[in-house]
Amino acid sequence: MRHLLSTADLPRQAATALLDTAEALKKSLLGREVHKLPTLRGRTVVTLFYEQSTRTRASFEIAGKWMSADVVNISAGESSVTKGESLRDTAFTLAAMGADCVVIRHPASGAAHRLADWVPTHVINAGDGSHQHPTQALLDAATLRDRLGTLNGRTVTIVGDVLHSRVARSNIDLLITLGAHVHLVAPPTLLPWGVENWGIRQAHGWPVTVGHDLDAALPGTDAVMLLRVQAERMRGQFFPSAREYSINYGLTEARLALLPEHAVVLHPGPMLRGMEIAHSVADSPRAAITEQVRNGVHVRMAVLYHLLAAQEDQP
Ligand code: NCD
C-alpha cells in the first residue's frame, strides 16, 4: 500500500489486514507502562492541517511517536500558506526536507489525491472537504468489531448531516466492503442526490437504504452512528432550528431505549451535546465514543506501519 486516500478503493482484504494490525498493536501495548515500539525509527511523518482538528491530528502524532517516528506538525494558519504559498509548493518543500509521509487535512475535496500525484512521499488523507476521511471509518470499524464481533450482516444506521460529511462517505464505502447494511436517516435537505446508489460503487456492493424516521429505524439497528451538523460547510438554512433538528434526529434517552440491547452508539466527535446527542446518552455505557478515540491511535499506528514499514518488516 502506497497511500491511504479513500475507503472507496480499499479492498476487503486490505481493510481487514489494517484492522487486524491495529488490534495486534493494541494488544501488544496493553498494560505496558511505556508506549513505545521501535518500528518507525528514523522515519519522518509530517501532519499538514489546513482545517482545525483535535482528535485526528493528536492521534496521528501520538501514533507516530509511539512507533518512534519523528513527527512534525504544521498548521496552515501558522505556516507560509498565510503568505500565499500554494499546496503544491508546500508539499514539495516538505518532501525536499525528507518527509517520508504527509498526513493532510484540507477543506478542498480531492486535495489528498492531488498531493499523492505530486510528491514522492506516502500520503494519508486525514479529511478532504466533504469527500473522505478513511482513518475515521477504519477506527469506527475497529470499534464496531470490538463491540459486535463482526460487521458482516450487521445494520448500521447513520444519522444526520450526510450531505457535508466525509465521515459518512468513508463509512458507507467501508461498511459495505465489510459486509454491513447501511441505513441513512436525515432531513431530506441533508441527503445528497442519488445517495441510494452509493453502496453499489463498491465491488460486490449493494444499495444503502434511506429514511427520515429515526424512531422507526432504531429497533432494527446494531449500531447508530451520529454525524455532526457541519455548520461551517453550510451556505444557507438546511433545517428550521437546532431544536427542531434535535426533536427529529437527536439521540435522546427515549430513543436509546428503542435500540436492541446489544446496539452501540458512535459519534466521530466533536459532538454537539443536547442537539445531536443527549448528555446522558453520550456518557452511557452504550456509547463507544471514548473507545473510538482510543482505537484511533492504534488504527493510525497500523496505517503508518502498513505504509512505511510492512514491506521490509512483516509482522
Ligand atoms: C470529523 C471530521 O473532521 O471530519 N471529526 C473527526 O475527524 N473526528 C467529523 C466532524 O468534524 O464533524
Short mmCIF file of C-alpha atoms and ligand atoms in Angstrom, two decimals:
data_model
loop_
_atom_site.label_atom_id
_atom_site.label_comp_id
_atom_site.label_asym_id
_atom_site.label_seq_id
_atom_site.Cartn_x
_atom_site.Cartn_y
_atom_site.Cartn_z
CA MET A 1 0.00 0.00 0.00
CA ARG A 2 1.50 3.35 -1.04
CA HIS A 3 -1.14 5.85 0.11
CA LEU A 4 -4.39 5.84 2.08
CA LEU A 5 -6.65 8.32 0.31
CA SER A 6 -10.11 6.80 0.40
CA THR A 7 -12.04 3.78 1.63
CA ALA A 8 -13.85 3.54 -1.72
CA ASP A 9 -10.92 1.72 -3.32
CA LEU A 10 -9.80 -0.19 -0.24
CA PRO A 11 -10.35 -3.92 -0.87
CA ARG A 12 -11.85 -6.04 1.91
CA GLN A 13 -8.59 -7.92 2.42
CA ALA A 14 -6.55 -4.71 2.83
CA ALA A 15 -9.12 -3.21 5.21
CA THR A 16 -9.20 -6.38 7.31
CA ALA A 17 -5.38 -6.51 7.39
CA LEU A 18 -5.27 -2.93 8.71
CA LEU A 19 -7.89 -3.70 11.36
CA ASP A 20 -6.04 -6.88 12.39
CA THR A 21 -2.75 -4.98 12.71
CA ALA A 22 -4.48 -2.29 14.80
CA GLU A 23 -5.86 -4.98 17.09
CA ALA A 24 -2.46 -6.67 17.40
CA LEU A 25 -0.78 -3.33 18.22
CA LYS A 26 -3.45 -2.57 20.81
CA LYS A 27 -2.90 -5.96 22.47
CA SER A 28 0.87 -5.61 22.40
CA LEU A 29 0.69 -2.21 24.16
CA LEU A 30 -1.94 -3.29 26.70
CA GLY A 31 -0.76 -2.95 30.28
CA ARG A 32 2.63 -1.54 29.24
CA GLU A 33 3.78 1.46 31.13
CA VAL A 34 5.90 2.70 28.22
CA HIS A 35 4.05 3.07 24.91
CA LYS A 36 6.98 2.87 22.56
CA LEU A 37 7.83 0.49 19.71
CA PRO A 38 10.97 0.95 17.59
CA THR A 39 9.20 0.16 14.27
CA LEU A 40 9.42 3.57 12.55
CA ARG A 41 12.73 4.75 13.98
CA GLY A 42 14.40 7.13 11.52
CA ARG A 43 11.17 7.84 9.60
CA THR A 44 9.67 11.32 9.40
CA VAL A 45 5.93 11.89 9.43
CA VAL A 46 4.56 15.39 8.74
CA THR A 47 0.99 16.33 9.62
CA LEU A 48 -0.17 19.19 7.39
CA PHE A 49 -3.52 20.56 8.56
CA TYR A 50 -5.45 23.27 6.70
CA GLU A 51 -8.50 22.74 8.95
CA GLN A 52 -8.98 22.55 12.70
CA SER A 53 -8.65 19.23 14.47
CA THR A 54 -8.32 17.82 17.95
CA ARG A 55 -8.63 14.03 17.70
CA THR A 56 -7.28 13.26 14.24
CA ARG A 57 -4.18 15.35 14.45
CA ALA A 58 -3.29 14.42 18.02
CA SER A 59 -3.80 10.73 17.38
CA PHE A 60 -1.63 10.75 14.24
CA GLU A 61 1.07 12.47 16.28
CA ILE A 62 0.75 10.01 19.15
CA ALA A 63 0.64 7.06 16.72
CA GLY A 64 3.84 8.21 15.03
CA LYS A 65 5.60 8.85 18.34
CA TRP A 66 4.55 5.52 19.83
CA MET A 67 6.25 3.91 16.84
CA SER A 68 9.39 6.08 17.30
CA ALA A 69 8.93 8.14 14.11
CA ASP A 70 9.94 11.80 14.12
CA VAL A 71 6.67 13.73 13.86
CA VAL A 72 6.44 17.33 12.66
CA ASN A 73 3.13 19.21 12.85
CA ILE A 74 2.26 22.05 10.50
CA SER A 75 -0.90 24.15 10.77
CA ALA A 76 -1.66 26.14 7.64
CA GLY A 77 -2.61 29.15 9.75
CA GLU A 78 0.88 29.34 11.25
CA SER A 79 2.83 28.49 8.08
CA SER A 80 3.85 30.17 4.81
CA VAL A 81 0.40 29.27 3.47
CA THR A 82 -0.73 32.57 5.03
CA LYS A 83 1.88 34.30 2.82
CA GLY A 84 0.25 32.84 -0.28
CA GLU A 85 2.25 29.63 -0.79
CA SER A 86 0.41 27.02 -2.85
CA LEU A 87 -0.37 23.48 -1.64
CA ARG A 88 1.98 22.13 -4.32
CA ASP A 89 4.93 24.29 -3.23
CA THR A 90 4.28 23.47 0.42
CA ALA A 91 4.23 19.77 -0.40
CA PHE A 92 7.48 19.91 -2.40
CA THR A 93 9.12 21.82 0.47
CA LEU A 94 8.19 19.06 2.92
CA ALA A 95 9.32 16.32 0.53
CA ALA A 96 12.66 18.12 -0.02
CA MET A 97 13.26 18.11 3.73
CA GLY A 98 12.96 14.35 3.81
CA ALA A 99 9.37 13.71 4.92
CA ASP A 100 8.54 10.02 4.40
CA CYS A 101 4.82 10.52 4.88
CA VAL A 102 2.50 13.53 4.74
CA VAL A 103 -0.80 13.33 6.62
CA ILE A 104 -3.03 16.01 5.12
CA ARG A 105 -6.33 17.60 6.12
CA HIS A 106 -7.70 20.16 3.67
CA PRO A 107 -11.07 21.86 3.04
CA ALA A 108 -10.98 21.00 -0.69
CA SER A 109 -12.31 17.60 -1.74
CA GLY A 110 -9.57 15.85 -3.71
CA ALA A 111 -6.62 17.69 -2.09
CA ALA A 112 -5.01 14.48 -0.77
CA HIS A 113 -5.25 12.85 -4.22
CA ARG A 114 -3.55 15.87 -5.83
CA LEU A 115 -0.76 15.70 -3.26
CA ALA A 116 -0.24 12.00 -3.95
CA ASP A 117 0.20 12.79 -7.67
CA TRP A 118 2.81 15.45 -6.97
CA VAL A 119 5.17 14.26 -4.26
CA PRO A 120 7.18 11.06 -3.87
CA THR A 121 6.17 10.64 -0.19
CA HIS A 122 3.41 8.44 1.18
CA VAL A 123 0.18 10.41 1.63
CA ILE A 124 -2.59 9.81 4.16
CA ASN A 125 -5.89 11.62 3.79
CA ALA A 126 -6.94 12.94 7.20
CA GLY A 127 -10.10 14.52 5.75
CA ASP A 128 -10.59 16.38 2.44
CA GLY A 129 -13.61 18.67 2.34
CA SER A 130 -16.81 16.65 2.40
CA HIS A 131 -15.17 13.81 0.45
CA GLN A 132 -13.28 11.19 2.50
CA HIS A 133 -11.83 10.53 5.96
CA PRO A 134 -10.57 6.95 5.70
CA THR A 135 -8.88 6.58 9.10
CA GLN A 136 -12.11 7.69 10.82
CA ALA A 137 -14.03 4.92 9.05
CA LEU A 138 -11.32 2.40 9.99
CA LEU A 139 -11.40 3.37 13.66
CA ASP A 140 -15.19 3.18 13.61
CA ALA A 141 -14.96 -0.30 12.09
CA ALA A 142 -12.39 -1.33 14.72
CA THR A 143 -14.75 -0.14 17.47
CA LEU A 144 -17.72 -1.97 15.94
CA ARG A 145 -15.65 -5.17 15.62
CA ASP A 146 -14.72 -4.87 19.33
CA ARG A 147 -18.34 -4.41 20.38
CA LEU A 148 -20.25 -6.55 17.84
CA GLY A 149 -17.66 -9.19 16.88
CA THR A 150 -18.19 -8.75 13.15
CA LEU A 151 -19.68 -6.26 10.71
CA ASN A 152 -20.84 -8.91 8.30
CA GLY A 153 -24.66 -8.87 8.13
CA ARG A 154 -24.97 -6.05 10.71
CA THR A 155 -27.13 -2.97 10.17
CA VAL A 156 -25.53 0.41 10.83
CA THR A 157 -27.78 3.49 10.89
CA ILE A 158 -26.01 6.76 10.06
CA VAL A 159 -27.90 9.82 11.28
CA GLY A 160 -27.66 13.49 10.38
CA ASP A 161 -25.72 15.70 8.02
CA VAL A 162 -24.80 13.15 5.35
CA LEU A 163 -24.59 15.89 2.71
CA HIS A 164 -21.49 17.56 4.16
CA SER A 165 -19.94 14.54 5.87
CA ARG A 166 -16.69 12.92 4.77
CA VAL A 167 -17.15 10.58 7.75
CA ALA A 168 -20.42 9.32 6.24
CA ARG A 169 -18.91 8.80 2.80
CA SER A 170 -15.89 6.88 4.09
CA ASN A 171 -18.08 4.83 6.40
CA ILE A 172 -20.63 3.90 3.75
CA ASP A 173 -17.84 2.61 1.50
CA LEU A 174 -16.01 0.68 4.22
CA LEU A 175 -19.09 -0.73 5.98
CA ILE A 176 -20.41 -2.13 2.71
CA THR A 177 -16.99 -3.57 1.84
CA LEU A 178 -17.03 -5.30 5.24
CA GLY A 179 -20.48 -6.77 4.62
CA ALA A 180 -22.76 -4.46 6.61
CA HIS A 181 -26.07 -2.95 5.58
CA VAL A 182 -26.18 0.86 5.84
CA HIS A 183 -29.36 2.79 6.59
CA LEU A 184 -29.31 6.60 6.43
CA VAL A 185 -31.66 8.80 8.45
CA ALA A 186 -31.53 12.55 7.79
CA PRO A 187 -33.61 15.59 6.92
CA PRO A 188 -34.25 15.48 3.14
CA THR A 189 -32.19 18.68 2.76
CA LEU A 190 -29.11 16.98 4.23
CA LEU A 191 -29.10 13.96 1.90
CA PRO A 192 -27.07 14.13 -1.31
CA TRP A 193 -28.89 13.44 -4.56
CA GLY A 194 -28.62 9.78 -5.63
CA VAL A 195 -27.25 8.66 -2.24
CA GLU A 196 -29.20 5.36 -2.51
CA ASN A 197 -26.75 4.21 -5.14
CA TRP A 198 -23.57 4.92 -3.22
CA GLY A 199 -23.31 1.36 -1.96
CA ILE A 200 -23.20 -0.08 -5.45
CA ARG A 201 -19.99 1.81 -6.24
CA GLN A 202 -18.24 -0.89 -4.21
CA ALA A 203 -17.07 -4.15 -5.72
CA HIS A 204 -19.84 -6.64 -4.75
CA GLY A 205 -21.70 -3.76 -3.06
CA TRP A 206 -25.40 -3.16 -2.55
CA PRO A 207 -27.55 -0.03 -2.18
CA VAL A 208 -27.91 1.84 1.09
CA THR A 209 -31.46 2.45 2.34
CA VAL A 210 -32.73 5.89 3.24
CA GLY A 211 -35.43 7.13 5.64
CA HIS A 212 -36.45 10.13 7.69
CA ASP A 213 -37.97 8.40 10.73
CA LEU A 214 -35.33 7.68 13.38
CA ASP A 215 -37.78 6.01 15.81
CA ALA A 216 -38.78 3.50 13.12
CA ALA A 217 -35.14 2.69 12.27
CA LEU A 218 -33.75 2.12 15.77
CA PRO A 219 -35.26 -1.29 16.72
CA GLY A 220 -33.64 -2.93 13.67
CA THR A 221 -30.22 -1.41 14.17
CA ASP A 222 -26.96 -2.88 15.53
CA ALA A 223 -25.14 0.45 15.65
CA VAL A 224 -26.14 4.11 15.40
CA MET A 225 -23.53 6.47 14.04
CA LEU A 226 -24.35 10.12 14.68
CA LEU A 227 -22.86 12.85 12.50
CA ARG A 228 -22.03 16.40 13.49
CA VAL A 229 -24.11 19.10 11.82
CA GLN A 230 -21.35 20.78 9.76
CA ALA A 231 -22.42 24.42 10.03
CA GLU A 232 -19.06 25.59 8.63
CA ARG A 233 -19.80 23.88 5.29
CA MET A 234 -23.40 25.15 5.00
CA ARG A 235 -24.42 28.03 2.78
CA GLY A 236 -27.96 28.74 3.86
CA GLN A 237 -30.55 27.17 6.15
CA PHE A 238 -30.89 23.38 5.90
CA PHE A 239 -33.36 22.92 8.78
CA PRO A 240 -35.56 25.36 10.70
CA SER A 241 -33.78 25.34 14.07
CA ALA A 242 -31.43 23.36 16.30
CA ARG A 243 -34.41 22.50 18.48
CA GLU A 244 -36.39 21.04 15.60
CA TYR A 245 -33.32 19.08 14.44
CA SER A 246 -32.93 17.69 17.92
CA ILE A 247 -36.60 16.71 18.17
CA ASN A 248 -36.46 14.74 14.91
CA TYR A 249 -32.90 13.46 14.76
CA GLY A 250 -31.32 13.82 18.21
CA LEU A 251 -30.47 10.62 20.09
CA THR A 252 -32.38 11.08 23.34
CA GLU A 253 -32.74 8.64 26.24
CA ALA A 254 -36.21 7.68 24.99
CA ARG A 255 -34.71 6.79 21.61
CA LEU A 256 -31.84 4.88 23.21
CA ALA A 257 -34.49 2.62 24.78
CA LEU A 258 -35.76 1.70 21.27
CA LEU A 259 -32.41 0.13 20.35
CA PRO A 260 -31.76 -3.59 20.82
CA GLU A 261 -29.79 -4.42 23.99
CA HIS A 262 -26.52 -5.11 22.15
CA ALA A 263 -26.62 -2.00 19.93
CA VAL A 264 -23.80 0.53 20.15
CA VAL A 265 -23.75 4.32 19.75
CA LEU A 266 -20.91 6.06 17.87
CA HIS A 267 -20.05 9.71 17.21
CA PRO A 268 -16.83 10.81 15.46
CA GLY A 269 -16.64 13.99 17.53
CA PRO A 270 -16.74 16.85 18.07
CA MET A 271 -20.27 16.26 19.44
CA LEU A 272 -22.92 18.91 19.77
CA ARG A 273 -24.37 17.69 23.06
CA GLY A 274 -28.03 18.46 23.59
CA MET A 275 -28.60 18.70 19.83
CA GLU A 276 -27.26 15.56 18.10
CA ILE A 277 -26.97 13.51 21.28
CA ALA A 278 -28.31 13.90 24.83
CA HIS A 279 -25.66 14.32 27.56
CA SER A 280 -26.78 11.14 29.31
CA VAL A 281 -26.63 9.11 26.06
CA ALA A 282 -23.13 10.35 25.23
CA ASP A 283 -21.96 9.31 28.69
CA SER A 284 -23.85 5.99 28.82
CA PRO A 285 -22.08 2.61 28.58
CA ARG A 286 -23.93 2.02 25.29
CA ALA A 287 -21.87 4.80 23.71
CA ALA A 288 -18.40 3.81 22.44
CA ILE A 289 -17.19 7.34 21.82
CA THR A 290 -14.13 7.12 24.07
CA GLU A 291 -13.29 3.70 22.61
CA GLN A 292 -13.43 5.25 19.12
CA VAL A 293 -10.85 7.83 20.16
CA ARG A 294 -8.64 5.16 21.77
CA ASN A 295 -8.88 2.90 18.72
CA GLY A 296 -7.98 5.90 16.57
CA VAL A 297 -4.40 5.78 17.83
CA HIS A 298 -4.00 2.04 17.12
CA VAL A 299 -5.63 2.31 13.69
CA ARG A 300 -3.33 5.19 12.74
CA MET A 301 -0.32 3.23 14.01
CA ALA A 302 -1.47 0.36 11.78
CA VAL A 303 -1.82 2.63 8.74
CA LEU A 304 1.64 4.17 9.29
CA TYR A 305 3.05 0.67 9.74
CA HIS A 306 1.49 -0.69 6.53
CA LEU A 307 2.62 2.35 4.53
CA LEU A 308 6.12 2.84 5.91
CA ALA A 309 7.36 -0.46 7.27
CA ALA A 310 5.34 -3.50 6.28
CA GLN A 311 7.28 -4.49 3.14
CA GLU A 312 10.63 -4.62 4.92
CA ASP A 313 9.49 -5.88 8.26
CA GLN A 314 6.49 -8.23 8.15
CA PRO A 315 4.67 -8.58 11.50
C1 NCD B 1 -14.73 14.66 11.82
C2 NCD B 1 -14.07 15.42 10.70
O1 NCD B 1 -13.26 16.31 10.92
O2 NCD B 1 -14.38 15.08 9.58
N1 NCD B 1 -14.06 14.74 13.04
C3 NCD B 1 -13.03 13.90 13.28
O3 NCD B 1 -12.15 13.72 12.49
N2 NCD B 1 -13.08 13.22 14.44
C4 NCD B 1 -16.16 14.95 11.95
C5 NCD B 1 -16.60 16.35 12.20
O4 NCD B 1 -15.83 17.30 12.22
O5 NCD B 1 -17.79 16.52 12.36
#
